[in-house]
Amino acid sequence: MRTADLTGLPTGIPEALHDEGIEELYPPQAEAVEAGLTDGESLVAAVPTASGKTLIAELAMLSSVARGGKALYIVPLRALASEKKAEFERWEEYGIDVGVSTGNYESDGEWLSSRDIIVATSEKVDSLVRNNAAWMDQLTCVVADEVHLVDDRNRGPTLEVTLAKLRRLNPNLQTVALSATVGNADVVADWLDAELVQSDWRPIELKMGVHYGNAINFDDGSQREVPVGRGERQTPALVADALDGDDADDQGSSLVFVNSRRNAESAARRMADVTDQYITGDERGELAELAAEIRDVSDTETSEDLAKVVAKGAAFHHAGLASEHRTLVEDAFRDRLIKCICATPTLAAGVNTPSRRVIVRDWQRYDGDYGGMKPLDVLEIHQMMGRAGRPGLDPYGEAVLLAKDADSRDELFERYIWADPEDVHSKLAAEPALRTHLLATIASGFAHTREGLLEFLDQTLYAAQTDDPERLGQVTDRVLDYLEINGFVEFEGETIQATPVGHTVSRLYLDPMSAAEIIDGLEWAADHRTEKLRALAGETDDAPKRERKSEPDETAGFQKASEMRSAGDDGGDDDEFETDITYPTPLGLYHLVCRTPDMYQLYLKSGDRETYTELCYEREPEFLGRVPSEYEDVAFEDWLSALKTARLLEDWVGEVDEDRITERYGVGPGDIRGKVETAEWLLGAAERLAAELDLEAVYAVREAKKRVEYGVREELLDLAGVRGVGRKRARRLFEAGVETRADLREAEKSRILAALRGRRKTAENILEAAGRKNPSMDDIDESDAPDDAVPDDTGFETAKERADQQASLGDFE
């Protein structure tokens, strides 16, 4: 089918596709159009990677907009949301407005009502439904990318319930689901009342095989010689073989998939020695600039290690990297500047990074529940292999598994090369998933009775798949009991309503168990404080326990907690009074949110149990709740894991350098930022819950949240809140005598410029953000600044200083 023959699209779109070089639709795309894609018919497209699924989505959305509707594109990852938005923005010249929304789960996204195409993660869409986004009922088309992820036990239930709610809100909604080839795509299509387009067609030939000895044996019976010398490894030989060619067009890039972050980094160091031999002079200069950009992202060993291999044309990619790191690596790989990426399987999850050759080095990974190394699913291996072959760049794609002997070669062919991918199965019936989604279903008005809940759940994939229809009812009853006991829902006869706190929990996008933990901790702190104050005052048992303020003073957010506390000094130990009796300490609050199900805790490594047990008893007065007994093995271990995670946050707000944090906790810069973002969200939720329950701890929570957001000590909160300042610049300014936002408006410009190391544009932007009338740095000379305006970098430990700082480790313990 020719693109010129397409109908139902906005004016100019068929011609634009022709100008892009898309004159003929791929067979799966043509089949989708013939099935009514551009006429509003629902569709499931289960086709391989690089077979044109995105254009199928675009045709559906553009035709929907042409009919006067609004389209929603749901993605599994934030990075993919940004990528798709950039891709769809090329239609803006034809009058199509595109928006993206991935964060702020408490927002109704009203600004999106003016957009024709909206890109969002499934979690964000779910939160928009919970917050009653008014434009939701205007949707005429929804596209679910990577819909096979309904099989994922963590994110799958959210996608499944979100699709069910959107179809309930809009009975005539066109649903387009894009999937990898799975074993039961027909079941997914039946669930969505959609036509099924299923195909193995690819625009680029994909040859799958196993390397053993000195050759790759492919599934079509052919061989390719790739010799491996004595003492050499298979992977470098395969990467070098792909890069061998007379010119750049003959050279192919490689993706190497391994099973851990550490393996990704060590493999990248080895591959850098290979790729370094294939870099041209011009490329070497570009790679040096890219390496410098990577170093600027964070002052960590991970950043430095990545920059070193990137300078040689290789890279590693895993979830421990900062998002800026991943974006730089992905873009350079697509531009063929980076020749090889060594990655964990996260890179196979939708981000567009095709290559000439995919090498699946590790087809097993550790699984604690399994009790050792567990083989990966066929679907996951096929997703990795599907990255081989770039349309318009590569004449073919090769996907290679590695075998050490003939038996393992035969096993890999049977297990993966010739095997069909598994079926996908709903994970909705798990109680953690239902806790969240049943409360949201009640709070957002989708159901008000047990029968109504079961009727709604009957529209899910789980209901379409289950052989035990009673199980969902049993789990539902257990979850409703939990929600009632914790005060999130209440029954009046057959009617179920969310309580005010329940509505807040749903809008905040919290797991109800997280909310219950936070509420219990905050109320425990309030009662504990009241008991201590009563004891100090010599009150009798019948004295009132607590006097709450009716309306917390919103202007008090940045006041020190000690300034907000009631007078009650009995002449005793002030430190004990402040940490043990009154407002929660930052560590206590960080530990509280870190022990919720919504926070992924750090694992306890060898030796950590003893270290954090000692710290636990040392800091016990700060905890918001009873410390489990050491004999409660699982509970105590979880408590210590939360403490380790809370200590990372305490180091962060104590302005410990990122490099030291990554070293101390064995994490990457991306992990730090992930923990910080999650803690900021959970503390924001805790602040709202404290206000809802009229608890005075709201002030301490607000301050703890701001410190996490900015990564600073208490005295820098005002300064760090100025746009463009950040944690390191705030400390330099503070040490130079510029301590507040007001100081930025009044201090000598030369002092400010010197503290900012002579960066004029940065200084001007900061002064403008602070409200200075004339922020210009013209004719200002930093050398005119007083001697005390050029501070040492106190408050931060850099990688260069680490050797000198070892003796002071105890300062942070």
Tab-separated table of C-alpha atoms in Angstrom, residues 12-172:
chain	number	residue	atom	x	y	z
A	12	GLY	CA	-0.313	17.266	4.193
A	13	ILE	CA	0.577	14.150	6.221
A	14	PRO	CA	0.675	11.657	3.296
A	15	GLU	CA	2.933	14.047	1.370
A	16	ALA	CA	5.173	14.506	4.428
A	17	LEU	CA	5.569	10.739	4.760
A	18	HIS	CA	6.538	10.575	1.085
A	19	ASP	CA	9.109	13.341	1.642
A	20	GLU	CA	10.569	11.312	4.536
A	21	GLY	CA	11.164	8.469	2.106
A	22	ILE	CA	8.172	6.396	3.221
A	23	GLU	CA	6.515	5.659	-0.111
A	24	GLU	CA	5.253	2.165	0.675
A	25	LEU	CA	3.896	0.847	3.949
A	26	TYR	CA	5.538	-2.212	5.449
A	27	PRO	CA	3.330	-5.316	5.258
A	28	PRO	CA	2.271	-5.160	8.958
A	29	GLN	CA	1.450	-1.461	8.563
A	30	ALA	CA	-0.624	-2.100	5.453
A	31	GLU	CA	-2.435	-4.937	7.206
A	32	ALA	CA	-3.220	-2.614	10.108
A	33	VAL	CA	-4.702	0.024	7.787
A	34	GLU	CA	-6.758	-2.628	6.027
A	35	ALA	CA	-8.072	-3.700	9.454
A	36	GLY	CA	-9.503	-0.205	9.971
A	37	LEU	CA	-6.639	1.518	11.825
A	38	THR	CA	-7.300	4.947	10.279
A	39	ASP	CA	-11.075	4.491	10.639
A	40	GLY	CA	-11.026	4.240	14.425
A	41	GLU	CA	-10.920	0.454	14.816
A	42	SER	CA	-9.023	-1.023	17.778
A	43	LEU	CA	-5.960	-3.087	16.997
A	44	VAL	CA	-3.215	-5.179	18.586
A	45	ALA	CA	-0.001	-5.176	16.546
A	46	ALA	CA	2.336	-7.988	17.641
A	47	VAL	CA	5.325	-7.567	15.361
A	48	PRO	CA	9.124	-7.633	15.761
A	49	THR	CA	11.275	-4.667	16.744
A	50	ALA	CA	12.045	-2.291	13.833
A	51	SER	CA	9.013	-3.457	11.859
A	52	GLY	CA	7.213	-0.107	11.872
A	53	LYS	CA	5.104	-0.197	15.035
A	54	THR	CA	5.590	3.530	15.687
A	55	LEU	CA	4.114	4.501	12.321
A	56	ILE	CA	1.115	2.276	13.069
A	57	ALA	CA	0.619	4.308	16.239
A	58	GLU	CA	1.085	7.620	14.420
A	59	LEU	CA	-1.453	6.760	11.748
A	60	ALA	CA	-4.014	5.886	14.415
A	61	MET	CA	-3.393	9.053	16.428
A	62	LEU	CA	-3.232	11.423	13.444
A	63	SER	CA	-6.436	10.073	11.942
A	64	SER	CA	-8.102	10.394	15.353
A	65	VAL	CA	-7.059	14.050	15.566
A	66	ALA	CA	-8.318	14.600	11.998
A	67	ARG	CA	-11.739	13.416	13.195
A	68	GLY	CA	-11.664	16.067	15.933
A	69	GLY	CA	-10.401	13.854	18.734
A	70	LYS	CA	-7.473	13.657	21.137
A	71	ALA	CA	-4.876	10.865	21.336
A	72	LEU	CA	-2.849	9.453	24.226
A	73	TYR	CA	0.399	7.498	23.792
A	74	ILE	CA	1.338	5.416	26.858
A	75	VAL	CA	4.974	4.378	27.301
A	76	PRO	CA	6.647	2.239	29.998
A	77	LEU	CA	9.674	4.503	30.618
A	78	ARG	CA	10.262	8.231	31.086
A	79	ALA	CA	13.206	8.139	28.689
A	80	LEU	CA	10.988	6.646	26.022
A	81	ALA	CA	8.385	9.377	26.613
A	82	SER	CA	10.912	12.089	25.775
A	83	GLU	CA	12.098	10.165	22.723
A	84	LYS	CA	8.570	9.705	21.378
A	85	LYS	CA	7.588	13.323	22.025
A	86	ALA	CA	10.598	14.485	20.010
A	87	GLU	CA	9.609	12.085	17.243
A	88	PHE	CA	5.975	13.222	17.157
A	89	GLU	CA	6.834	16.928	17.237
A	90	ARG	CA	7.620	16.812	13.518
A	91	TRP	CA	3.839	16.916	12.971
A	92	GLU	CA	3.462	20.286	14.698
A	93	GLU	CA	3.905	22.148	11.412
A	94	TYR	CA	0.673	20.462	10.317
A	95	GLY	CA	-1.234	21.880	13.284
A	96	ILE	CA	-0.759	18.959	15.672
A	97	ASP	CA	0.103	20.024	19.250
A	98	VAL	CA	2.164	17.501	21.232
A	99	GLY	CA	2.628	17.366	25.009
A	100	VAL	CA	4.448	15.053	27.415
A	101	SER	CA	3.793	14.394	31.093
A	102	THR	CA	5.687	11.929	33.278
A	103	GLY	CA	5.962	13.303	36.841
A	104	ASN	CA	4.028	15.125	39.586
A	105	TYR	CA	1.525	12.395	40.375
A	106	GLU	CA	-0.746	14.826	42.240
A	107	SER	CA	-1.437	17.051	39.223
A	108	ASP	CA	-4.527	16.890	37.024
A	109	GLY	CA	-2.462	18.002	34.011
A	110	GLU	CA	-5.020	20.613	32.976
A	111	TRP	CA	-2.522	22.211	30.585
A	112	LEU	CA	-2.614	19.031	28.510
A	113	SER	CA	-6.230	19.750	27.531
A	114	SER	CA	-4.967	21.941	24.687
A	115	ARG	CA	-2.737	19.196	23.222
A	116	ASP	CA	-3.793	16.893	20.394
A	117	ILE	CA	-1.309	14.110	21.170
A	118	ILE	CA	-0.182	13.454	24.748
A	119	VAL	CA	2.728	11.181	25.665
A	120	ALA	CA	2.827	9.834	29.221
A	121	THR	CA	3.931	6.865	31.302
A	122	SER	CA	1.279	4.429	32.504
A	123	GLU	CA	1.815	5.618	36.104
A	124	LYS	CA	1.202	9.221	35.073
A	125	VAL	CA	-1.960	8.314	33.165
A	126	ASP	CA	-3.204	6.370	36.180
A	127	SER	CA	-2.568	9.404	38.400
A	128	LEU	CA	-4.388	11.689	35.942
A	129	VAL	CA	-7.438	9.427	36.163
A	130	ARG	CA	-7.222	9.476	39.978
A	131	ASN	CA	-7.036	13.275	39.965
A	132	ASN	CA	-10.041	13.531	37.640
A	133	ALA	CA	-8.319	15.212	34.696
A	134	ALA	CA	-11.222	16.871	32.912
A	135	TRP	CA	-9.910	16.181	29.393
A	136	MET	CA	-9.793	12.405	29.858
A	137	ASP	CA	-13.319	11.987	28.501
A	138	GLN	CA	-12.209	13.776	25.304
A	139	LEU	CA	-9.852	10.943	24.357
A	140	THR	CA	-10.745	9.131	21.166
A	141	CYS	CA	-7.570	7.088	20.753
A	142	VAL	CA	-5.120	5.496	23.181
A	143	VAL	CA	-1.909	3.729	22.137
A	144	ALA	CA	-0.255	1.353	24.620
A	145	ASP	CA	3.387	0.822	23.678
A	146	GLU	CA	5.092	-2.395	24.836
A	147	VAL	CA	1.747	-3.788	26.012
A	148	HIS	CA	3.340	-7.169	26.682
A	149	LEU	CA	4.666	-5.535	29.869
A	150	VAL	CA	1.295	-6.325	31.484
A	151	ASP	CA	3.238	-9.468	32.372
A	152	ASP	CA	5.596	-7.431	34.602
A	153	ARG	CA	4.709	-7.924	38.272
A	154	ASN	CA	5.701	-4.352	39.191
A	155	ARG	CA	4.380	-2.159	36.385
A	156	GLY	CA	2.001	-4.522	34.606
A	157	PRO	CA	-1.042	-4.073	36.876
A	158	THR	CA	-0.930	-0.288	36.468
A	159	LEU	CA	-0.986	-0.546	32.675
A	160	GLU	CA	-3.750	-3.131	32.805
A	161	VAL	CA	-6.018	-1.172	35.167
A	162	THR	CA	-5.334	2.108	33.359
A	163	LEU	CA	-6.442	0.668	30.023
A	164	ALA	CA	-9.563	-0.765	31.670
A	165	LYS	CA	-10.416	2.637	33.207
A	166	LEU	CA	-9.831	4.558	29.991
A	167	ARG	CA	-12.116	2.176	28.096
A	168	ARG	CA	-14.728	2.540	30.847
A	169	LEU	CA	-14.532	6.354	30.664
A	170	ASN	CA	-14.716	6.348	26.852
A	171	PRO	CA	-16.839	3.436	25.589
A	172	ASN	CA	-16.004	4.205	21.925
